[in-house]
Coordinates of C-alpha atoms in Angstrom, one line a residue:
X1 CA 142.6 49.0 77.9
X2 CA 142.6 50.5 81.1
X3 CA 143.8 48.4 84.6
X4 CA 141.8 49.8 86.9
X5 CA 143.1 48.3 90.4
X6 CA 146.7 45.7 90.4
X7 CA 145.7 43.9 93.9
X8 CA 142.2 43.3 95.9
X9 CA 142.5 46.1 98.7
X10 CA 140.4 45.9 101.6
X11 CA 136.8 47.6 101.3
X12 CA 134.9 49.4 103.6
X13 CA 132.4 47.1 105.4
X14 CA 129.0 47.2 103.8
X15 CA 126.0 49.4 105.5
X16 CA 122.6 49.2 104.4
X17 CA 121.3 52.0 102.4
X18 CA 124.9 53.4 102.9
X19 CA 125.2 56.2 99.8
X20 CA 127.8 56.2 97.7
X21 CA 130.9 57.8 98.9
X22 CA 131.8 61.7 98.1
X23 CA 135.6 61.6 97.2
X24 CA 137.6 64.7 97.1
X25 CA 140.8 63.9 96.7
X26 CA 142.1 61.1 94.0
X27 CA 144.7 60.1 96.3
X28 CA 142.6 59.3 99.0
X29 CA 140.5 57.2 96.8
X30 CA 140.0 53.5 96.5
X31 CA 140.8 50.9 94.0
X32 CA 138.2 49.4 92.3
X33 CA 138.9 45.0 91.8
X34 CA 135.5 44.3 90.5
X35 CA 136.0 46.6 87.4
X36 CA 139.6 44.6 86.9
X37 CA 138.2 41.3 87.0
X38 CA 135.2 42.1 84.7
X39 CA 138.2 43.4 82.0
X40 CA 138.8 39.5 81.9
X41 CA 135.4 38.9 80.9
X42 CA 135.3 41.1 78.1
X43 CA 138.6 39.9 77.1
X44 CA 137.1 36.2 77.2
X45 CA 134.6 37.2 74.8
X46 CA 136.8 38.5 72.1
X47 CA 138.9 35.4 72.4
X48 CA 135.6 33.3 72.3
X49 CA 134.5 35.8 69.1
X50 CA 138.1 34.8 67.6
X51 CA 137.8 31.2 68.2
X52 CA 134.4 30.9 66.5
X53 CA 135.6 33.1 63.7
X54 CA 138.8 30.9 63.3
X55 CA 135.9 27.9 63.0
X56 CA 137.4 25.4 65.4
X57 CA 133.3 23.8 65.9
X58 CA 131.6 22.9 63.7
X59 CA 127.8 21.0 63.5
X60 CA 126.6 21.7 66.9
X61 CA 129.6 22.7 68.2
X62 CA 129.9 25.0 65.7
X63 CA 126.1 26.7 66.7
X64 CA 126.7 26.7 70.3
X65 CA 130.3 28.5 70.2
X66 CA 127.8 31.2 67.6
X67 CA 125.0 31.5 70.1
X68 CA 127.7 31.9 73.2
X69 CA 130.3 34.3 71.4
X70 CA 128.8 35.6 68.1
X71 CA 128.3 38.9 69.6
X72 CA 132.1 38.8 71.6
X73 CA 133.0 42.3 69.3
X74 CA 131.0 43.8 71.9
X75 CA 133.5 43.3 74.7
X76 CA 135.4 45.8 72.8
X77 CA 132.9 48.5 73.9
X78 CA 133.1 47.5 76.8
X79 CA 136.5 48.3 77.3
X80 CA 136.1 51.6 75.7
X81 CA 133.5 52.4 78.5
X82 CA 135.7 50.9 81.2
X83 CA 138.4 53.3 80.0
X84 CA 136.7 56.6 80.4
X85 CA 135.6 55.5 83.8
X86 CA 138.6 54.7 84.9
X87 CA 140.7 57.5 84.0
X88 CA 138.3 59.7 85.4
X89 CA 138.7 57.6 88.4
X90 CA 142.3 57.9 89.0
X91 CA 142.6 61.7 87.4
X92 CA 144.5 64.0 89.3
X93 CA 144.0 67.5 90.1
X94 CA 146.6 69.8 88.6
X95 CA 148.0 67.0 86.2
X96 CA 149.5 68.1 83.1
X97 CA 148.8 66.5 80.1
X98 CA 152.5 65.6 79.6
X99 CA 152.8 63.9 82.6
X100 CA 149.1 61.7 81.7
X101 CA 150.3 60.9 78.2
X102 CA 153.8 59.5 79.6
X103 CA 151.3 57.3 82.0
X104 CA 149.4 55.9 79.3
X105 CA 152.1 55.2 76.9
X106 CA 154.2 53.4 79.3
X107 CA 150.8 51.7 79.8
X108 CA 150.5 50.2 76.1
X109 CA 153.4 50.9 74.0
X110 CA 156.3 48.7 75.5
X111 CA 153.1 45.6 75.2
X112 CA 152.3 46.6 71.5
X113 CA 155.9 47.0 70.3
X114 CA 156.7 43.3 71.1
X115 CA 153.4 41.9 69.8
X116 CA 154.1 44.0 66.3
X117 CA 157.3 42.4 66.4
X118 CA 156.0 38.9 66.7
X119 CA 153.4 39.7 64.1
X120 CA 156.2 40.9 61.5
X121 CA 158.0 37.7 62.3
X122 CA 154.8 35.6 61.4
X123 CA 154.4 37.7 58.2
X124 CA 157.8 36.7 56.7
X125 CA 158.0 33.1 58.2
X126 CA 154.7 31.6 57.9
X127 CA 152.8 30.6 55.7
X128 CA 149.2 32.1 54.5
X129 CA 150.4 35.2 56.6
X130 CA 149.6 38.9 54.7
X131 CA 153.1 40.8 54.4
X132 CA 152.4 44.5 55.6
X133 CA 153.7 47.8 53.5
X134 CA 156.4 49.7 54.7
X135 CA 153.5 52.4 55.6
X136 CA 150.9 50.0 56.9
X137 CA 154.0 48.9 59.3
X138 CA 154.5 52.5 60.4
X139 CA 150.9 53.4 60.6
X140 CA 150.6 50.4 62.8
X141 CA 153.8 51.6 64.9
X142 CA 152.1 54.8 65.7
X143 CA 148.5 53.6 66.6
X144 CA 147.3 55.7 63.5
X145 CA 146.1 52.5 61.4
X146 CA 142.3 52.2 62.3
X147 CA 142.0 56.0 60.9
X148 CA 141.9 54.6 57.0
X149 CA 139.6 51.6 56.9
X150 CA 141.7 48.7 54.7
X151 CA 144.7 49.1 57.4
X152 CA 142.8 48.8 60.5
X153 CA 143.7 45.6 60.9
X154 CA 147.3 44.9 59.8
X155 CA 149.7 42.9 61.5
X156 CA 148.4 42.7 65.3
X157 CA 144.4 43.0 63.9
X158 CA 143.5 43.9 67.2
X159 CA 145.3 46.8 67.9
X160 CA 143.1 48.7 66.1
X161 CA 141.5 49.4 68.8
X162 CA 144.6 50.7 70.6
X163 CA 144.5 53.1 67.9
X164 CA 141.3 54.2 69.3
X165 CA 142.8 54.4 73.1
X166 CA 145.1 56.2 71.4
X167 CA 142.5 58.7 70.0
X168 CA 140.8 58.8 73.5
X169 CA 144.2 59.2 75.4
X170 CA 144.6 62.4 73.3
X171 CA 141.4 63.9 74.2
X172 CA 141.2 62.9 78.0
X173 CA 142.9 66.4 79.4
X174 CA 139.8 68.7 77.8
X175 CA 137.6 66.3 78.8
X176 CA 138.1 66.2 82.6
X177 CA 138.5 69.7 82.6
X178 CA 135.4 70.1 80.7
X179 CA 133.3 67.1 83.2
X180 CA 135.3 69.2 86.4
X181 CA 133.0 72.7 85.4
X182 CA 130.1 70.8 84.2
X183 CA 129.1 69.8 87.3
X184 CA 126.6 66.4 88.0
X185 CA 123.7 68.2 86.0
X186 CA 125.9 69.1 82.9
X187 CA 127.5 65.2 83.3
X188 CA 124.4 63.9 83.0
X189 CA 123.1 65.7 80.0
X190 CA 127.1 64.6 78.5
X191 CA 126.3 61.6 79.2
X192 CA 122.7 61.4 77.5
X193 CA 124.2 63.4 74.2
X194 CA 126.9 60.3 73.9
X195 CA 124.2 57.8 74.2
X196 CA 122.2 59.8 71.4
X197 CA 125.6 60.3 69.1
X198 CA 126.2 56.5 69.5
X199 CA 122.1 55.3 68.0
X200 CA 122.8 58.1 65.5
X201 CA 125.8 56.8 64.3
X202 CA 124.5 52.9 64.2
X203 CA 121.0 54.5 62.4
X204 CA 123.3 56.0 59.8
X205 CA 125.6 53.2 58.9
X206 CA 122.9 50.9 58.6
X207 CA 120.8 52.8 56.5
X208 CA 124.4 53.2 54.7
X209 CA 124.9 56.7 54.8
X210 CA 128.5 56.0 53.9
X211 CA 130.7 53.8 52.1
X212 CA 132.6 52.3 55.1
X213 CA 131.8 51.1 58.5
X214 CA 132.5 53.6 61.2
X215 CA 133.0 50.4 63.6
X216 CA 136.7 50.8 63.5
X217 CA 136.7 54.7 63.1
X218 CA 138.4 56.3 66.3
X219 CA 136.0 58.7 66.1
X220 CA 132.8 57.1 65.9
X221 CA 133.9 55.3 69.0
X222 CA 134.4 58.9 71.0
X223 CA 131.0 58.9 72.7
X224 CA 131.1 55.7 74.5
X225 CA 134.7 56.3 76.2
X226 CA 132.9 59.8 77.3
X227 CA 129.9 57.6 78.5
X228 CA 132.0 55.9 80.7
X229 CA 133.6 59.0 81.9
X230 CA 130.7 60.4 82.8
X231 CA 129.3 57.9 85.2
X232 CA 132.9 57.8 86.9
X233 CA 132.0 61.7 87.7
X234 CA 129.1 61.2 88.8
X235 CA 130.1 58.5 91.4
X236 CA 132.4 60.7 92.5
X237 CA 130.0 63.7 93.1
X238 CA 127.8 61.0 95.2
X239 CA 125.1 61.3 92.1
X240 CA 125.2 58.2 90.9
X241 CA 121.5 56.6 91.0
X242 CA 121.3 53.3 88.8
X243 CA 120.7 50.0 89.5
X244 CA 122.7 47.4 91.6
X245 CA 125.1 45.3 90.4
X246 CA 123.0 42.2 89.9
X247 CA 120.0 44.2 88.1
X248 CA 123.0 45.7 86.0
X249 CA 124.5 42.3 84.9
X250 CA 121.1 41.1 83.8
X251 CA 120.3 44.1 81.5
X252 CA 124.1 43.6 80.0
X253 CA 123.5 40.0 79.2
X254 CA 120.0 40.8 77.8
X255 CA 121.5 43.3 75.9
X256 CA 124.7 40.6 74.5
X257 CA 122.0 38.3 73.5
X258 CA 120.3 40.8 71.5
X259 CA 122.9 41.4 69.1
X260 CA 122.0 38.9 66.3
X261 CA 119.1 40.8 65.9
X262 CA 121.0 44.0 64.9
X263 CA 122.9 44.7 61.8
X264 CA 126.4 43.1 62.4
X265 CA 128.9 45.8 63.1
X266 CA 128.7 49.2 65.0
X267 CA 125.3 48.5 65.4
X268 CA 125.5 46.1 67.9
X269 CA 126.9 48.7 70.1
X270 CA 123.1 50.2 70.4
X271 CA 122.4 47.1 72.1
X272 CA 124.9 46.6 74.6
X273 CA 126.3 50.6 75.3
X274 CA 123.1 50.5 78.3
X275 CA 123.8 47.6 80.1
X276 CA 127.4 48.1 80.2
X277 CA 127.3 51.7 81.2
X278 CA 125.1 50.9 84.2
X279 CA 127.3 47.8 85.1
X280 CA 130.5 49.3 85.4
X281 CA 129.6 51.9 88.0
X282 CA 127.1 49.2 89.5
X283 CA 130.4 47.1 90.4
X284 CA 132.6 50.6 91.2
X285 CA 129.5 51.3 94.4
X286 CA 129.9 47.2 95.4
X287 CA 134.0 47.9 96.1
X288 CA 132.8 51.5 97.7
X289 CA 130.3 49.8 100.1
X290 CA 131.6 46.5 100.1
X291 CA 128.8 44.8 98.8
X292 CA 129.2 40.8 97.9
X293 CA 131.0 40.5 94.1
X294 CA 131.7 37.5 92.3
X295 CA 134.6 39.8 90.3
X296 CA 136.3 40.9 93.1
X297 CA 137.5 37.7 93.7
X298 CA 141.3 37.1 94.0
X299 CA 142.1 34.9 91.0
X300 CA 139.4 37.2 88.9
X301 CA 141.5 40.2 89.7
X302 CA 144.4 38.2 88.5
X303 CA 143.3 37.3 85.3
X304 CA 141.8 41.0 84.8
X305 CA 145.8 41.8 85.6
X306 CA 146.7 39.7 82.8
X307 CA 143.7 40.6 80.6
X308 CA 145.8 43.2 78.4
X309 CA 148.5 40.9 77.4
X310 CA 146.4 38.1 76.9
X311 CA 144.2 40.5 74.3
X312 CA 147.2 41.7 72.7
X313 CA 148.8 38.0 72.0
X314 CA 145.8 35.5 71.6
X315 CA 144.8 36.6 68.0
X316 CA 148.3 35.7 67.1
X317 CA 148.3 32.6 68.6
X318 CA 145.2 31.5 66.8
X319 CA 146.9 33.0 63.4
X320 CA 150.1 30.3 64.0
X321 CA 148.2 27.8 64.9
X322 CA 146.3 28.0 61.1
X323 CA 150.0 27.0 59.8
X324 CA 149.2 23.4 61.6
X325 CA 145.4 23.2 61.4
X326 CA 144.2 24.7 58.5
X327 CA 141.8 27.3 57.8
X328 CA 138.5 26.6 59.5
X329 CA 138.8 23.1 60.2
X330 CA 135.6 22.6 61.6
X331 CA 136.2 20.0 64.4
X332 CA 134.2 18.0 66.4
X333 CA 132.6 18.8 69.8
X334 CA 136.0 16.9 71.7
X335 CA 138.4 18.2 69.3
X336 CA 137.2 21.4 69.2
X337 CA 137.6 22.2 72.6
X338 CA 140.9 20.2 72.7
X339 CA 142.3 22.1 70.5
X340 CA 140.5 25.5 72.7
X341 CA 141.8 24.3 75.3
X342 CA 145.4 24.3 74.0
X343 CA 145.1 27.5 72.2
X344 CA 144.0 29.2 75.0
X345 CA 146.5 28.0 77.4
X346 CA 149.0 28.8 75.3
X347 CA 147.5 32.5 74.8
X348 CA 147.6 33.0 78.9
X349 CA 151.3 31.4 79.5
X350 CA 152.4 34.3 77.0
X351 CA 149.8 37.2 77.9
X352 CA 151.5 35.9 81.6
X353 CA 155.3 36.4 80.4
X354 CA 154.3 40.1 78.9
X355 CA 152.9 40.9 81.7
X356 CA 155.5 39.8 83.9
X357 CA 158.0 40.0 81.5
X358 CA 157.4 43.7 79.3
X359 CA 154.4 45.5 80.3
X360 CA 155.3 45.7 84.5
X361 CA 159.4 46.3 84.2
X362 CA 159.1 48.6 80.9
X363 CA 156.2 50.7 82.8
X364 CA 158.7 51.1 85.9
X365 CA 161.5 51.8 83.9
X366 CA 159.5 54.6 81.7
X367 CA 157.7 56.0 84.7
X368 CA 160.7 56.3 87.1
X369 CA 161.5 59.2 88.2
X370 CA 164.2 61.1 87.3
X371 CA 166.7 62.1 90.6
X372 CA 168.9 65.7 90.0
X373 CA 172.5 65.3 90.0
X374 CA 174.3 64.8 92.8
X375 CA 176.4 67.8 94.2
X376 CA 179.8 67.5 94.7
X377 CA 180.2 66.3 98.5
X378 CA 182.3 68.5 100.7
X379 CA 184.0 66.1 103.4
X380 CA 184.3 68.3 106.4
X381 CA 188.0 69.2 107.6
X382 CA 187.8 68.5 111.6
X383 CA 188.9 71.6 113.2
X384 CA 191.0 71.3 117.1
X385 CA 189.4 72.3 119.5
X386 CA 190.3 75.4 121.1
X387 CA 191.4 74.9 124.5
X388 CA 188.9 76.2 127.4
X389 CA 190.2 79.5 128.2
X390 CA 190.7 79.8 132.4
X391 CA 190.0 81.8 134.0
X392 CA 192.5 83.1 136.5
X393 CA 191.3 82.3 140.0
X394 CA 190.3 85.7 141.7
X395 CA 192.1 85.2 145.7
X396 CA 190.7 87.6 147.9
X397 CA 193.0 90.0 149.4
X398 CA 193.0 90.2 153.1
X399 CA 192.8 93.5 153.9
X400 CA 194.6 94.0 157.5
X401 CA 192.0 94.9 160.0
X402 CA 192.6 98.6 161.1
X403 CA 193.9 99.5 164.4
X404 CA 191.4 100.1 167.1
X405 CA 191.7 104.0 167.6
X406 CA 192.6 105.2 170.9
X407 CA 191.0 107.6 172.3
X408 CA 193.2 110.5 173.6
X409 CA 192.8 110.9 177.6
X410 CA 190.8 114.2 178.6
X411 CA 193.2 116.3 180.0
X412 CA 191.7 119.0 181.8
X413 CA 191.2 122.4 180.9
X414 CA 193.6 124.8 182.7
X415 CA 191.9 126.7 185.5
X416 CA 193.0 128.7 188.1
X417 CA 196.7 127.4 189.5
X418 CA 196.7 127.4 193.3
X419 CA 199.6 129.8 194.7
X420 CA 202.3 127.5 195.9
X421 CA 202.5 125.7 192.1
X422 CA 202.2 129.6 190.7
X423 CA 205.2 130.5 192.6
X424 CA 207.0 126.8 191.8
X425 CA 207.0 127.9 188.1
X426 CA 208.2 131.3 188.4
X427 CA 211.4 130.2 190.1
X428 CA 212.2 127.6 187.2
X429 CA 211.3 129.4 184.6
X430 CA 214.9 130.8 184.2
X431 CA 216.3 127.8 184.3
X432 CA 214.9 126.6 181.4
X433 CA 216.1 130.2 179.2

């Protein structure tokens, strides 16, 4: 069981003849509602299968509820197909294995741990209840119990086919690596050998090739999760060339309605495995185009939110009410469907408080992630601040302006003395000795 979208996101607005939409990246990539609101439809038929198995009708009741559910095993396949599209969907480049197998366990366990539980407390308090071995409790713990036939359905009888997811979950890496170099031709011819392995497989059990029924058998149910893997790569590659949603949704229901005429079992899978694998990426290209669908539809999407839960808890639900009505009681057409009515709302106000309650705050708490220790914090020590350095003020120094230079007065060269200052001299000149 595989959600493929949790809220109704906007789509692109719808062009005519628009092609389908080339996506690269995963992250970049749409949800897809309609695929989560057609999950509640398959889930509706199982409960409908259940509730005509638990024989609530009978007379014409009893004949209508056969005609209308008879064939509800097949919504089974159909989630098998709406798994490997899905992941395929949503894989991301460069994931490691590791890291998709914590997704998916967070995805189922914490759900199928509490409905075991509740199934092991109905085994030892009520009545008409089958009390599991110690190993068909374990087997059952570990999703291994649909590998040896007379387990597969122990305790929680539906989770056999979680055994299966199980089985699929485990193979997933290879097989997008292996879809990734295959390219669209290689997809297709993938996808053509699954629909082969599947008639094969039908052809040989009911020609009774061996002592069991493969319908249960992880294995045998391999080719239809890689079917709808490989019509989730080819709508990525923008190869995808089938037929539109309403064209799709006829073949499927011709194909439901064709079951009785098949050998009950694995068989019925021949008859449905077309329609469904067209319908599936018939509704993906509506959400990518935004073409009119009834299953995108708000409350739709809700009940496809819910769809998981309400799979994993209606079985036992119909199993405690045997306690008050009896083993096939065979009621009228009012009582009948009083008493539907009842089980069924019962079944969603649970599926509603897993949901809620285990499967949303137990996938948080196993996928959060994990923050590295703290370092030590270093509180900074505030350091003074060094006082501005000044600068001593440079004061010009007058420099004293210089002395105008005075020119020395010619004095005239000495020339020849005129005789009366010549003679003047001579008579003082022994004076001054």
């Amino acid at each position: 069981m595989t959600t493929a979208t949790t809220r109704a996101p906007r789509t692109p607005s719808a062009r005519s003849g628009a092609p389908t939409v080339r996506l690269s990246s995963p992250a970049a990539q749409p949800s897809l509602p309609s695929l989560t609101g057609l999950r509640w439809m398959a889930a509706l038929l199982v409960f409908g299968l259940h509730v005509h198995n638990f024989g609530y009708f009978g007379g014409t009741g009893g004949r209508l509820v056969s005609w209308g559910f008879g064939a509800g095993a097949t919504g089974v396949s159909f989630f098998f197909l709406l798994s490997g599209f899905v992941l395929t969907w949503s894989a991301r480049p460069g994931d490691r294995a590791l890291a998709f197998w914590r997704r998916r366990i967070a995805r189922i366990y914490p759900v199928h741990l509490v409905t075991l539980a509740v199934a092991l407390v109905m085994a030892y308090t009520l009545t008409r209840q089958a009390r599991p071995t110690a190993h068909q409790t374990l087997a059952n713990a570990l999703l291994l119990h649909s590998w040896w036939r007379p387990w597969w359905q122990t305790l929680n009888p539906v989770s056999w086919s979680l055994a299966c997811e199980a089985f699929f979950y485990a193979a997933f890496p290879a097989l997008i690596l292996l879809l990734r170099r295959l390219g669209a031709r290689g997809s297709t011819a993938l996808g053509g050998l699954s629909v082969a392995a599947v008639m094969v497989l039908a052809w040989a059990e009911a020609h009774h090739w061996w002592d069991r029924s493969v319908y249960s058998f992880p294995a045998a149910r391999l080719p239809e999760f890689v079917l709808g893997a490989v019509t989730a790569r080819l709508v990525l590659l923008g190869r995808w060339r089938g037929p539109g949603l309403e064209a799709s949704l006829a073949l499927a229901v011709i194909g439901y309605f064709l079951v009785p005429q098949v050998t009950p079992g694995y068989s019925a899978t021949v008859c449905t495995i077309a329609g469904f694998a067209l319908l599936i990426p018939a509704a993906a290209v509506a959400d990518l185009r935004g073409l009119p669908s009834l299953w995108r539809h708000r409350r739709m999407v809700r009940l496809g939110e819910l769809s998981f839960a309400f799979y994993m808890i209606h079985l036992l639900v119909l199993r405690a009410a045997t306690s008050v009505l009896g083993t096939k009681p065979r009621f009228g057409v009012l009582t009948g469907l009083a008493v539907t009515t009842a089980a069924f709302g019962v079944a969603l106000a649970l599926s509603w408080a897993l949901y809620e309650g285990v499967e949303r705050p137990a996938r948080r708490l196993l996928l959060r992630r994990r923050r590295p220790a703290p370092r030590p914090r270093t509180i900074p020590v505030p350091q003074p601040e060094a006082a501005p350095v000044r600068q001593p003020e440079v004061i010009p120094v007058r420099q004293p302006e210089a002395a105008p230079v005075r020119q020395p007065e010619a004095v005239p060269a000495p020339g020849p003395q005129p005789e009366s200052v010549r003679a003047c001299r001579e008579a003082a000149a022994p004076a001054r000795d």
